[in-house]
Coordinates of C-alpha atoms and ligand atoms in Angstrom, one line a residue:
X1 CA 34.4 -52.0 17.1
X2 CA 37.0 -51.4 19.7
X3 CA 36.3 -51.2 22.9
X4 CA 38.1 -51.8 26.5
X5 CA 36.4 -53.2 29.9
X6 CA 37.5 -54.9 32.3
X7 CA 35.9 -58.2 33.0
X8 CA 36.1 -59.9 36.7
X9 CA 35.5 -63.6 37.5
X10 CA 34.3 -64.2 40.9
X11 CA 35.3 -67.6 41.7
X12 CA 35.0 -69.9 44.9
X13 CA 38.8 -69.9 44.6
X14 CA 40.1 -67.3 42.7
X15 CA 39.5 -64.6 41.1
X16 CA 40.0 -63.4 37.9
X17 CA 40.3 -60.4 36.4
X18 CA 40.7 -59.2 32.9
X19 CA 41.3 -56.3 30.7
X20 CA 39.6 -56.9 27.5
X21 CA 40.3 -54.7 24.7
X22 CA 38.0 -55.9 20.9
X23 CA 37.1 -59.2 22.6
X24 CA 41.0 -60.0 23.6
X25 CA 42.2 -60.5 27.0
X26 CA 45.2 -57.9 26.9
X27 CA 46.2 -57.8 30.7
X28 CA 44.9 -60.4 33.6
X29 CA 45.9 -60.5 37.2
X30 CA 44.6 -63.4 39.4
X31 CA 44.5 -63.3 43.5
X32 CA 42.6 -65.7 45.5
X33 CA 39.6 -65.8 47.2
X34 CA 40.1 -65.5 50.8
X35 CA 38.6 -68.0 52.9
X36 CA 36.5 -66.0 55.6
X37 CA 36.3 -61.8 55.9
X38 CA 34.1 -60.1 53.6
X39 CA 36.5 -57.2 53.8
X40 CA 39.6 -59.1 53.1
X41 CA 37.3 -60.5 49.5
X42 CA 36.5 -56.7 48.5
X43 CA 40.2 -55.7 49.3
X44 CA 41.5 -59.0 46.7
X45 CA 38.7 -58.0 44.0
X46 CA 39.8 -54.2 44.5
X47 CA 43.1 -55.4 44.1
X48 CA 43.2 -57.8 41.0
X49 CA 41.3 -55.1 39.2
X50 CA 43.7 -52.4 39.9
X51 CA 46.7 -54.2 38.0
X52 CA 44.6 -54.1 35.0
X53 CA 42.6 -51.3 34.9
X54 CA 43.1 -48.1 33.2
X55 CA 41.4 -44.9 33.9
X56 CA 37.5 -44.7 32.6
X57 CA 37.2 -48.1 31.7
X58 CA 33.9 -49.6 32.8
X59 CA 33.7 -53.2 34.8
X60 CA 32.0 -55.9 34.6
X61 CA 31.4 -58.9 38.0
X62 CA 30.0 -62.1 37.3
X63 CA 29.7 -64.2 40.2
X64 CA 27.5 -66.7 41.2
X65 CA 24.6 -66.4 43.6
X66 CA 21.5 -64.1 44.3
X67 CA 22.7 -60.6 42.6
X68 CA 21.0 -57.4 42.9
X69 CA 22.3 -56.6 39.4
X70 CA 20.3 -52.7 39.8
X71 CA 22.0 -51.7 43.2
X72 CA 25.3 -54.0 43.1
X73 CA 24.4 -55.4 46.0
X74 CA 26.1 -59.6 46.7
X75 CA 22.1 -60.5 48.7
X76 CA 23.8 -64.0 48.8
X77 CA 26.6 -66.3 47.1
X78 CA 28.9 -69.7 47.6
X79 CA 31.9 -67.4 47.3
X80 CA 31.3 -64.5 50.5
X81 CA 29.8 -65.2 53.9
X82 CA 27.0 -63.0 55.1
X83 CA 24.5 -61.0 53.3
X84 CA 24.0 -57.8 51.2
X85 CA 27.6 -57.3 50.2
X86 CA 28.0 -53.6 48.4
X87 CA 30.3 -55.3 46.5
X88 CA 29.6 -52.8 43.4
X89 CA 29.2 -49.4 45.0
X90 CA 32.7 -50.5 47.0
X91 CA 34.4 -50.7 43.3
X92 CA 32.6 -47.6 41.9
X93 CA 34.1 -45.4 45.0
X94 CA 37.6 -47.2 44.3
X95 CA 37.6 -46.8 40.6
X96 CA 35.5 -43.8 39.5
X97 CA 33.1 -46.5 36.9
X98 CA 30.8 -47.7 36.1
X99 CA 30.4 -51.5 38.0
X100 CA 27.9 -54.4 37.2
X101 CA 27.6 -56.7 39.1
X102 CA 25.4 -60.0 37.6
X103 CA 25.0 -63.4 38.0
X104 CA 28.3 -65.7 36.5
X105 CA 26.2 -67.9 34.1
X106 CA 24.2 -65.5 32.8
X107 CA 27.2 -63.3 32.1
X108 CA 29.2 -66.1 30.2
X109 CA 26.8 -67.0 28.0
X110 CA 27.0 -63.2 27.3
X111 CA 30.5 -63.9 26.3
X112 CA 29.7 -67.1 24.1
X113 CA 27.8 -65.3 22.5
X114 CA 30.1 -62.0 21.7
X115 CA 33.1 -65.1 21.1
X116 CA 30.5 -66.5 18.8
X117 CA 30.8 -62.9 16.3
X118 CA 27.8 -61.8 17.9
X119 CA 25.6 -63.8 15.1
X120 CA 23.2 -66.2 16.7
X121 CA 20.5 -65.1 16.6
X122 CA 19.1 -67.3 19.9
X123 CA 21.6 -69.1 21.8
X124 CA 21.3 -71.5 25.1
X125 CA 24.8 -72.1 27.3
X126 CA 24.8 -74.5 29.7
X127 CA 27.0 -74.8 32.1
X128 CA 28.2 -78.4 34.3
X129 CA 30.4 -77.6 37.3
X130 CA 29.9 -78.1 40.6
X131 CA 26.7 -77.2 40.5
X132 CA 24.6 -76.9 36.7
X133 CA 23.0 -73.2 35.5
X134 CA 22.1 -72.2 32.1
X135 CA 22.0 -68.5 29.9
X136 CA 19.4 -67.9 27.1
X137 CA 20.0 -65.0 24.9
X138 CA 17.8 -63.7 22.4
X139 CA 19.3 -61.2 19.8
X140 CA 22.6 -61.1 22.5
X141 CA 19.6 -60.1 25.5
X142 CA 19.8 -62.4 28.1
X143 CA 15.9 -63.6 29.4
X144 CA 16.6 -62.9 33.0
X145 CA 13.1 -63.6 34.1
X146 CA 10.4 -61.9 36.7
X147 CA 13.3 -62.5 39.8
X148 CA 16.5 -62.4 37.7
X149 CA 15.9 -66.3 38.7
X150 CA 15.4 -67.5 34.7
X151 CA 16.8 -71.1 33.0
X152 CA 18.3 -71.9 36.4
X153 CA 18.0 -75.1 34.3
X154 CA 19.8 -77.5 37.1
X155 CA 16.9 -77.4 39.5
X156 CA 14.2 -78.8 36.3
X157 CA 12.9 -81.7 37.2
X158 CA 14.4 -84.8 35.6
X159 CA 13.0 -87.7 37.9
X160 CA 9.6 -86.3 39.6
X161 CA 10.1 -87.4 43.9
X162 CA 13.7 -88.4 42.9
X163 CA 17.4 -87.7 44.6
X164 CA 16.8 -84.8 46.9
X165 CA 18.8 -81.8 45.0
X166 CA 20.9 -79.0 47.2
X167 CA 18.1 -76.4 46.8
X168 CA 16.2 -78.9 48.7
X169 CA 13.9 -79.7 46.2
X170 CA 14.0 -83.8 44.6
X171 CA 14.6 -85.0 41.8
X172 CA 16.4 -82.3 39.5
X173 CA 18.6 -82.9 37.3
X174 CA 21.9 -80.9 38.9
X175 CA 21.1 -83.6 41.4
X176 CA 21.8 -86.3 38.9
X177 CA 25.0 -84.5 36.8
X178 CA 26.1 -82.2 38.8
X179 CA 29.5 -82.5 40.1
X180 CA 28.8 -82.0 43.9
X181 CA 26.1 -84.8 43.1
X182 CA 28.3 -86.9 41.0
X183 CA 30.6 -87.5 44.0
X184 CA 27.7 -88.1 46.7
X185 CA 26.0 -90.9 44.3
X186 CA 29.2 -92.4 43.6
X187 CA 30.3 -92.6 47.1
X188 CA 26.9 -93.4 48.3
X189 CA 27.5 -96.6 46.0
X190 CA 30.7 -97.2 47.2
X191 CA 30.1 -97.1 50.7
X192 CA 27.3 -100.0 50.1
X193 CA 29.7 -102.3 48.4
X194 CA 31.7 -101.8 51.4
X195 CA 34.5 -99.9 49.9
X196 CA 34.8 -97.2 52.2
X197 CA 34.0 -93.6 51.7
X198 CA 37.2 -92.1 50.6
X199 CA 37.0 -88.5 48.9
X200 CA 35.9 -88.0 45.8
X201 CA 35.2 -85.7 43.1
X202 CA 33.5 -85.3 40.0
X203 CA 36.7 -86.3 37.8
X204 CA 37.7 -89.2 40.4
X205 CA 34.2 -90.5 39.5
X206 CA 34.8 -89.9 35.5
X207 CA 37.7 -91.9 35.1
X208 CA 36.4 -94.8 37.3
X209 CA 33.4 -95.0 34.8
X210 CA 36.3 -95.2 32.6
X211 CA 37.4 -98.0 33.7
X212 CA 34.4 -99.6 33.7
X213 CA 34.3 -99.4 37.9
X214 CA 30.1 -100.7 38.8
X215 CA 29.1 -98.0 40.3
X216 CA 30.7 -95.1 39.3
X217 CA 29.8 -96.1 35.8
X218 CA 26.0 -96.5 36.8
X219 CA 25.9 -92.4 38.4
X220 CA 27.9 -92.0 35.5
X221 CA 25.7 -93.7 32.4
X222 CA 22.5 -91.7 34.4
X223 CA 24.8 -88.8 34.5
X224 CA 25.3 -88.7 30.6
X225 CA 21.4 -89.1 29.8
X226 CA 20.3 -86.1 32.5
X227 CA 22.6 -84.0 30.1
X228 CA 21.2 -85.6 26.7
X229 CA 17.8 -84.3 28.0
X230 CA 18.2 -81.3 29.6
X231 CA 20.5 -80.4 26.7
X232 CA 17.0 -81.5 24.5
X233 CA 14.7 -80.1 26.3
X234 CA 16.0 -76.8 26.8
X235 CA 16.8 -76.9 22.2
X236 CA 12.9 -78.2 21.8
X237 CA 11.8 -74.9 24.5
X238 CA 13.9 -72.0 23.3
X239 CA 14.4 -73.4 19.3
X240 CA 18.3 -72.5 19.8
X241 CA 21.0 -71.9 17.2
X242 CA 23.4 -73.3 19.1
X243 CA 23.5 -75.1 22.7
X244 CA 27.6 -74.1 23.9
X245 CA 28.2 -76.8 26.8
X246 CA 30.9 -75.8 29.5
X247 CA 32.5 -76.2 33.1
X248 CA 34.2 -78.5 34.6
X249 CA 32.8 -81.5 34.7
X250 CA 32.4 -81.1 30.2
X251 CA 36.3 -80.4 30.3
X252 CA 36.5 -83.5 32.3
X253 CA 34.4 -85.5 29.7
X254 CA 34.7 -84.0 26.1
X255 CA 33.0 -87.2 24.9
X256 CA 30.1 -85.5 26.3
X257 CA 29.4 -83.1 23.5
X258 CA 28.9 -85.7 21.0
X259 CA 26.9 -87.9 23.3
X260 CA 24.5 -84.8 23.5
X261 CA 25.0 -83.8 19.6
X262 CA 23.8 -87.7 18.5
X263 CA 20.6 -86.9 21.3
X264 CA 20.1 -83.6 20.0
X265 CA 19.8 -84.1 16.0
X266 CA 18.3 -87.5 16.9
X267 CA 15.5 -86.0 18.6
X268 CA 15.8 -82.6 16.2
X269 CA 12.3 -81.7 14.3
X270 CA 12.7 -83.3 10.6
X271 CA 13.0 -80.7 8.0
X272 CA 14.5 -78.2 10.5
X273 CA 19.0 -77.9 11.3
X274 CA 19.1 -79.0 14.6
X275 CA 21.3 -76.9 17.1
X276 CA 25.1 -76.6 16.6
X277 CA 25.9 -78.1 19.9
X278 CA 30.2 -76.6 20.5
X279 CA 32.1 -76.5 23.7
X280 CA 32.4 -73.1 25.3
X281 CA 34.8 -70.4 25.6
X282 CA 37.7 -70.5 28.2
X283 CA 37.5 -66.9 28.6
X284 CA 33.6 -66.9 28.2
X285 CA 32.9 -65.5 32.0
X286 CA 35.4 -62.4 31.6
X287 CA 34.8 -61.3 28.0
X288 CA 30.8 -61.4 29.0
X289 CA 31.1 -59.7 32.4
X290 CA 33.6 -56.5 29.9
X291 CA 31.4 -56.5 27.5
X292 CA 28.0 -56.1 28.9
X293 CA 29.6 -53.7 31.0
X294 CA 30.6 -51.5 28.2
X295 CA 27.6 -51.7 26.6
X296 CA 26.1 -50.7 29.5
X297 CA 28.3 -48.1 30.3
X298 CA 27.8 -47.1 26.9
X299 CA 23.6 -47.4 27.1
X300 CA 24.0 -50.8 24.5
Ligands
ZN401 ZN1 17.7 -78.5 42.8

């Protein structure tokens, strides 16, 4: 069925708005995310949407943080300073259409489902970037939980009493395999060896591990183990048809896909097919945001 809606991927460094028609990006505009002022940030989102919007098109916005889906208010987000920013109502006023706002991971999972032809009965999407997030869709419907907090997989426990996570708990998967944690752990080990504390990101850690730097290799090996374990835990809990992997760390280390696939296949129930392990779609966030907005607009 042909449909048109605008999807927005609201990131920490850029805001990408795309007009999606029949499941494909038809037009897109990108604006840098202004660093501080919420008014300027609202202006930048409005500007990006205006560049691609057509009269009557519903709008979906995907962003990290605590989002009140019903009111369209951003309770808190790493990408907007302050609290309770009325992003949804502000876009509704500007464009006079339905606007939905939701967690970026959940909307991206909806985009993966859409990109796979809307057929998987149960889909798990696992994103490993700065942090770790997951989305679960049952026949295309996201599992959101009682407080919109379901499947916060990065904060499930990998090692009880282990590393301190950004959420304040100990031993979360994210504290071992999230991009930020990877960089911090490698830096700490290098400093212990008296090798200074030069700025380091996850991509640099992966590169150093490939060149057999012992500190980076130890940190990376544990991250891979955490991700294999997490992918299997999600598989055994949800019995998915497909597990989609995405995010900066996965894109930076495509060999992860095979590592995870072989582990999940090894662990899978005998006599049943293991879930397919596939790489995420690059447009998943804008696609899922647009598709969800369109379905809501048409009462789907
Ligand atoms: Zn945590």
